[in-house]
Amino acid sequence: MGIKEVIEMINSMQADGVIERYAIGGAVGATFYLEPVATLDVDVFVESHTEPGSRIASPEPIFTFLRDRGCTMENEHVVIAGWPVQFLPAGSSLLQEALATAVEKDVDGTLARVFTAEHIAAVALETGRAKDKARVLQFVEAGALDLERLQEILARHGLGSDWQQFERQFLKQR
Amino acid sequence: MKLDRTRVLESKRDFRRRLATLPIAEKLRMLDALRVRTLAIRRASISGATKRH
């Protein structure tokens, strides 16, 4: 049981048309670019089909699909292959862009859609908790970001001042 | 053996760089293992805290 099986299950959900597209973000997404960092769950951002006449996508088809395949619900998570997986709607313009520009990565023959490094950093900066800032710092220290591309993303989504604050707090005294 | 802080830090950075360049499938397997370990530590600390009370 492992993350690769989580990815396979999400791919089959997409192939069956339950979700339109998805991308992995958070700590698992960051692991595609950095050293592995312990995490307890998997964040999957999704774009779902909307019912005719409705503007809000219901998560129910996702849960039904997974329940039918033996997955269990645990609070706001669905447990797939032992991993609590959180399905998150791409509710902001930044997340929509991150989903649209996500890249495909090969995991031992299984394709996974993952946010770009710059989008993971931008989402972390926007979320703004201490552990999110630590993640941004990890990306910077590892030289895993195209800083020009990151600046463009941040400017498009009104996060320029968040970056300046982050720079003052963590990068200026180095 | 001399403990040179600069060298220790450089060695840590080097180790992180090497981990980052591992094949992704291997890094995801490490995440699986890290999660098991984290849960075990969490269970042990919860049980320890319960015993203390």
CSV table of C-alpha atoms in Angstrom, one decimal:
chain,number,residue,atom,x,y,z
A,1,MET,CA,0.0,0.0,0.0
A,2,GLY,CA,1.4,3.4,-0.9
A,3,ILE,CA,1.2,6.7,-2.7
A,4,LYS,CA,1.6,5.1,-6.1
A,5,GLU,CA,-1.7,3.2,-5.5
A,6,VAL,CA,-3.3,6.5,-4.5
A,7,ILE,CA,-2.2,8.0,-7.9
A,8,GLU,CA,-3.4,4.9,-9.8
A,9,MET,CA,-6.8,5.2,-8.1
A,10,ILE,CA,-7.1,8.9,-8.9
A,11,ASN,CA,-6.1,8.2,-12.5
A,12,SER,CA,-8.8,5.6,-12.9
A,13,MET,CA,-11.3,8.1,-11.4
A,14,GLN,CA,-10.3,10.6,-14.1
A,15,ALA,CA,-10.4,7.9,-16.8
A,16,ASP,CA,-14.0,7.1,-15.7
A,17,GLY,CA,-14.9,10.7,-16.0
A,18,VAL,CA,-15.7,11.3,-12.3
A,19,ILE,CA,-13.3,14.2,-12.2
A,20,GLU,CA,-12.2,16.3,-15.2
A,21,ARG,CA,-8.6,16.9,-14.1
A,22,TYR,CA,-6.5,16.8,-10.9
A,23,ALA,CA,-3.1,17.7,-9.6
A,24,ILE,CA,-1.2,16.8,-6.5
A,25,GLY,CA,0.0,19.6,-4.3
A,26,GLY,CA,1.1,20.0,-0.7
A,27,ALA,CA,4.0,18.0,0.8
A,28,VAL,CA,3.6,15.1,-1.6
A,29,GLY,CA,3.6,17.5,-4.6
A,30,ALA,CA,6.7,19.1,-3.1
A,31,THR,CA,8.5,15.7,-2.9
A,32,PHE,CA,8.5,15.6,-6.7
A,33,TYR,CA,11.0,18.5,-6.6
A,34,LEU,CA,12.6,18.3,-3.1
A,35,GLU,CA,13.8,15.7,-0.6
A,36,PRO,CA,10.9,13.8,1.0
A,37,VAL,CA,9.3,15.4,4.0
A,38,ALA,CA,7.1,13.5,6.4
A,39,THR,CA,3.5,14.1,5.9
A,40,LEU,CA,0.3,12.4,7.0
A,41,ASP,CA,-2.0,13.1,4.1
A,42,VAL,CA,-2.2,13.7,0.4
A,43,ASP,CA,-3.7,16.9,-1.0
A,44,VAL,CA,-5.4,16.4,-4.4
A,45,PHE,CA,-6.8,19.4,-6.2
A,46,VAL,CA,-9.7,18.6,-8.5
A,47,GLU,CA,-11.9,20.1,-11.1
A,48,SER,CA,-15.2,18.2,-11.1
A,49,HIS,CA,-18.1,18.0,-13.5
A,50,THR,CA,-21.0,20.3,-12.5
A,51,GLU,CA,-24.5,19.0,-12.6
A,52,PRO,CA,-26.7,20.6,-15.3
A,53,GLY,CA,-28.2,23.8,-13.9
A,54,SER,CA,-25.7,23.9,-11.0
A,55,ARG,CA,-22.6,26.0,-10.7
A,56,ILE,CA,-21.2,24.1,-7.8
A,57,ALA,CA,-19.5,20.8,-8.3
A,58,SER,CA,-20.6,18.1,-5.9
A,59,PRO,CA,-17.9,15.9,-4.3
A,60,GLU,CA,-20.4,13.1,-4.0
A,61,PRO,CA,-19.4,11.2,-7.3
A,62,ILE,CA,-15.8,11.1,-6.0
A,63,PHE,CA,-16.9,9.6,-2.7
A,64,THR,CA,-19.3,7.2,-4.4
A,65,PHE,CA,-16.5,6.0,-6.8
A,66,LEU,CA,-14.1,5.5,-3.9
A,67,ARG,CA,-16.6,3.9,-1.5
A,68,ASP,CA,-17.5,1.4,-4.3
A,69,ARG,CA,-13.8,0.4,-4.4
A,70,GLY,CA,-13.5,-0.2,-0.7
A,71,CYS,CA,-12.1,3.1,0.4
A,72,THR,CA,-13.3,4.5,3.7
A,73,MET,CA,-14.2,8.0,4.8
A,74,GLU,CA,-12.4,9.5,7.8
A,75,ASN,CA,-13.5,13.0,8.7
A,76,GLU,CA,-12.7,15.2,5.7
A,77,HIS,CA,-10.4,12.5,4.2
A,78,VAL,CA,-10.9,9.5,2.1
A,79,VAL,CA,-8.5,6.7,2.9
A,80,ILE,CA,-6.9,5.2,-0.2
A,81,ALA,CA,-4.3,2.5,0.1
A,82,GLY,CA,-3.8,3.5,3.7
A,83,TRP,CA,-3.3,7.2,3.0
A,84,PRO,CA,-5.8,9.8,4.0
A,85,VAL,CA,-6.4,11.8,0.8
A,86,GLN,CA,-8.0,15.2,0.9
A,87,PHE,CA,-9.8,16.3,-2.3
A,88,LEU,CA,-9.8,20.0,-2.6
A,89,PRO,CA,-11.7,22.2,-5.1
A,90,ALA,CA,-9.5,24.6,-7.1
A,91,GLY,CA,-11.4,27.5,-5.6
A,92,SER,CA,-9.1,30.4,-6.2
A,93,SER,CA,-7.7,31.9,-9.4
A,94,LEU,CA,-4.2,30.8,-8.3
A,95,LEU,CA,-5.4,27.2,-7.7
A,96,GLN,CA,-7.2,27.1,-11.1
A,97,GLU,CA,-4.0,28.3,-12.8
A,98,ALA,CA,-2.0,25.7,-10.8
A,99,LEU,CA,-4.4,23.0,-12.0
A,100,ALA,CA,-4.3,24.1,-15.6
A,101,THR,CA,-0.5,24.3,-15.8
A,102,ALA,CA,0.2,21.1,-13.7
A,103,VAL,CA,2.8,18.8,-15.2
A,104,GLU,CA,2.8,15.1,-15.8
A,105,LYS,CA,5.4,13.0,-14.0
A,106,ASP,CA,6.3,9.4,-14.5
A,107,VAL,CA,6.2,7.3,-11.3
A,108,ASP,CA,7.5,3.9,-12.3
A,109,GLY,CA,5.2,3.8,-15.4
A,110,THR,CA,2.3,5.5,-13.7
A,111,LEU,CA,1.6,9.1,-14.8
A,112,ALA,CA,0.9,11.6,-12.0
A,113,ARG,CA,-0.3,15.2,-12.5
A,114,VAL,CA,1.6,17.5,-10.1
A,115,PHE,CA,1.6,21.3,-9.6
A,116,THR,CA,4.7,23.0,-10.9
A,117,ALA,CA,7.3,23.9,-8.2
A,118,GLU,CA,6.5,27.6,-8.6
A,119,HIS,CA,2.8,27.0,-8.1
A,120,ILE,CA,3.4,24.8,-5.0
A,121,ALA,CA,5.5,27.6,-3.6
A,122,ALA,CA,2.9,30.3,-4.5
A,123,VAL,CA,0.1,28.3,-2.9
A,124,ALA,CA,2.2,27.7,0.2
A,125,LEU,CA,2.9,31.5,0.4
A,126,GLU,CA,-0.8,32.2,0.0
A,127,THR,CA,-1.7,29.7,2.7
A,128,GLY,CA,0.9,31.3,5.0
A,129,ARG,CA,1.1,29.0,8.0
A,130,ALA,CA,4.6,28.4,9.5
A,131,LYS,CA,4.9,25.0,7.8
A,132,ASP,CA,4.0,26.5,4.5
A,133,LYS,CA,6.6,29.2,4.8
A,134,ALA,CA,9.1,26.5,5.7
A,135,ARG,CA,8.2,24.7,2.5
A,136,VAL,CA,8.8,27.9,0.4
A,137,LEU,CA,12.2,28.2,2.1
A,138,GLN,CA,13.0,24.6,1.3
A,139,PHE,CA,12.3,25.3,-2.4
A,140,VAL,CA,14.4,28.5,-2.3
A,141,GLU,CA,17.3,26.8,-0.6
A,142,ALA,CA,17.2,23.8,-2.9
A,143,GLY,CA,17.3,26.2,-5.9
A,144,ALA,CA,14.2,24.3,-7.2
A,145,LEU,CA,12.4,27.4,-8.3
A,146,ASP,CA,12.5,29.5,-11.4
A,147,LEU,CA,12.3,32.8,-9.4
A,148,GLU,CA,11.3,34.9,-12.4
A,149,ARG,CA,8.4,32.5,-13.2
A,150,LEU,CA,7.4,32.6,-9.5
A,151,GLN,CA,7.4,36.4,-9.4
A,152,GLU,CA,5.1,36.4,-12.4
A,153,ILE,CA,2.7,34.0,-10.7
A,154,LEU,CA,2.8,36.0,-7.5
A,155,ALA,CA,2.2,39.3,-9.4
A,156,ARG,CA,-0.8,37.8,-11.3
A,157,HIS,CA,-2.5,36.7,-8.1
A,158,GLY,CA,-1.7,39.7,-5.9
A,159,LEU,CA,0.9,38.0,-3.7
A,160,GLY,CA,3.7,40.4,-4.3
A,161,SER,CA,3.6,41.9,-0.9
A,162,ASP,CA,3.5,38.4,0.8
A,163,TRP,CA,6.7,37.6,-1.1
A,164,GLN,CA,8.3,40.8,0.0
A,165,GLN,CA,7.4,40.1,3.6
A,166,PHE,CA,8.7,36.5,3.2
A,167,GLU,CA,12.0,37.8,1.8
A,168,ARG,CA,12.4,40.3,4.6
A,169,GLN,CA,11.7,37.6,7.2
A,170,PHE,CA,13.7,34.7,5.9
A,171,LEU,CA,16.0,35.7,3.0
A,172,LYS,CA,17.5,39.1,3.7
A,173,GLN,CA,19.8,38.2,6.6
A,174,ARG,CA,21.4,35.2,4.8
B,1,MET,CA,37.6,14.0,15.2
B,2,LYS,CA,37.0,17.7,15.0
B,3,LEU,CA,33.4,19.1,14.9
B,4,ASP,CA,33.5,21.7,12.3
B,5,ARG,CA,30.0,23.3,12.2
B,6,THR,CA,30.4,24.6,8.6
B,7,ARG,CA,31.3,21.2,7.4
B,8,VAL,CA,28.5,19.6,9.3
B,9,LEU,CA,26.0,22.0,7.7
B,10,GLU,CA,27.5,21.5,4.2
B,11,SER,CA,27.2,17.8,4.7
B,12,LYS,CA,23.6,18.1,5.7
B,13,ARG,CA,22.9,20.2,2.6
B,14,ASP,CA,24.7,17.7,0.5
B,15,PHE,CA,22.6,14.9,1.9
B,16,ARG,CA,19.3,16.8,1.2
B,17,ARG,CA,20.5,17.5,-2.3
B,18,ARG,CA,21.2,13.8,-2.9
B,19,LEU,CA,17.8,12.8,-1.5
B,20,ALA,CA,16.1,15.4,-3.8
B,21,THR,CA,17.7,13.9,-6.8
B,22,LEU,CA,16.5,10.3,-6.1
B,23,PRO,CA,14.0,8.8,-8.6
B,24,ILE,CA,10.5,10.0,-7.7
B,25,ALA,CA,9.2,6.4,-7.1
B,26,GLU,CA,11.9,5.9,-4.5
B,27,LYS,CA,11.1,9.3,-2.9
B,28,LEU,CA,7.4,8.3,-2.7
B,29,ARG,CA,8.3,5.0,-1.1
B,30,MET,CA,10.3,7.0,1.5
B,31,LEU,CA,7.2,9.1,2.2
B,32,ASP,CA,5.2,5.9,2.8
B,33,ALA,CA,7.9,4.8,5.3
B,34,LEU,CA,8.1,8.2,6.9
B,35,ARG,CA,4.3,8.3,7.4
B,36,VAL,CA,4.4,4.9,9.2
B,37,ARG,CA,7.2,6.1,11.4
B,38,THR,CA,5.5,9.5,12.2
B,39,LEU,CA,2.3,7.6,13.1
B,40,ALA,CA,4.2,5.3,15.4
B,41,ILE,CA,5.9,8.2,17.2
B,42,ARG,CA,2.6,10.0,17.5
B,43,ARG,CA,0.9,6.9,19.0
B,44,ALA,CA,3.8,6.4,21.4
B,45,SER,CA,3.7,10.1,22.6
B,46,ILE,CA,-0.1,10.0,23.0
B,47,SER,CA,0.2,6.7,25.0
B,48,GLY,CA,3.0,8.2,27.1
B,49,ALA,CA,1.1,11.3,27.8
B,50,THR,CA,-1.9,9.2,28.9
B,51,LYS,CA,0.2,7.2,31.3
B,52,ARG,CA,1.7,10.3,32.9
B,53,HIS,CA,-1.9,11.7,33.7
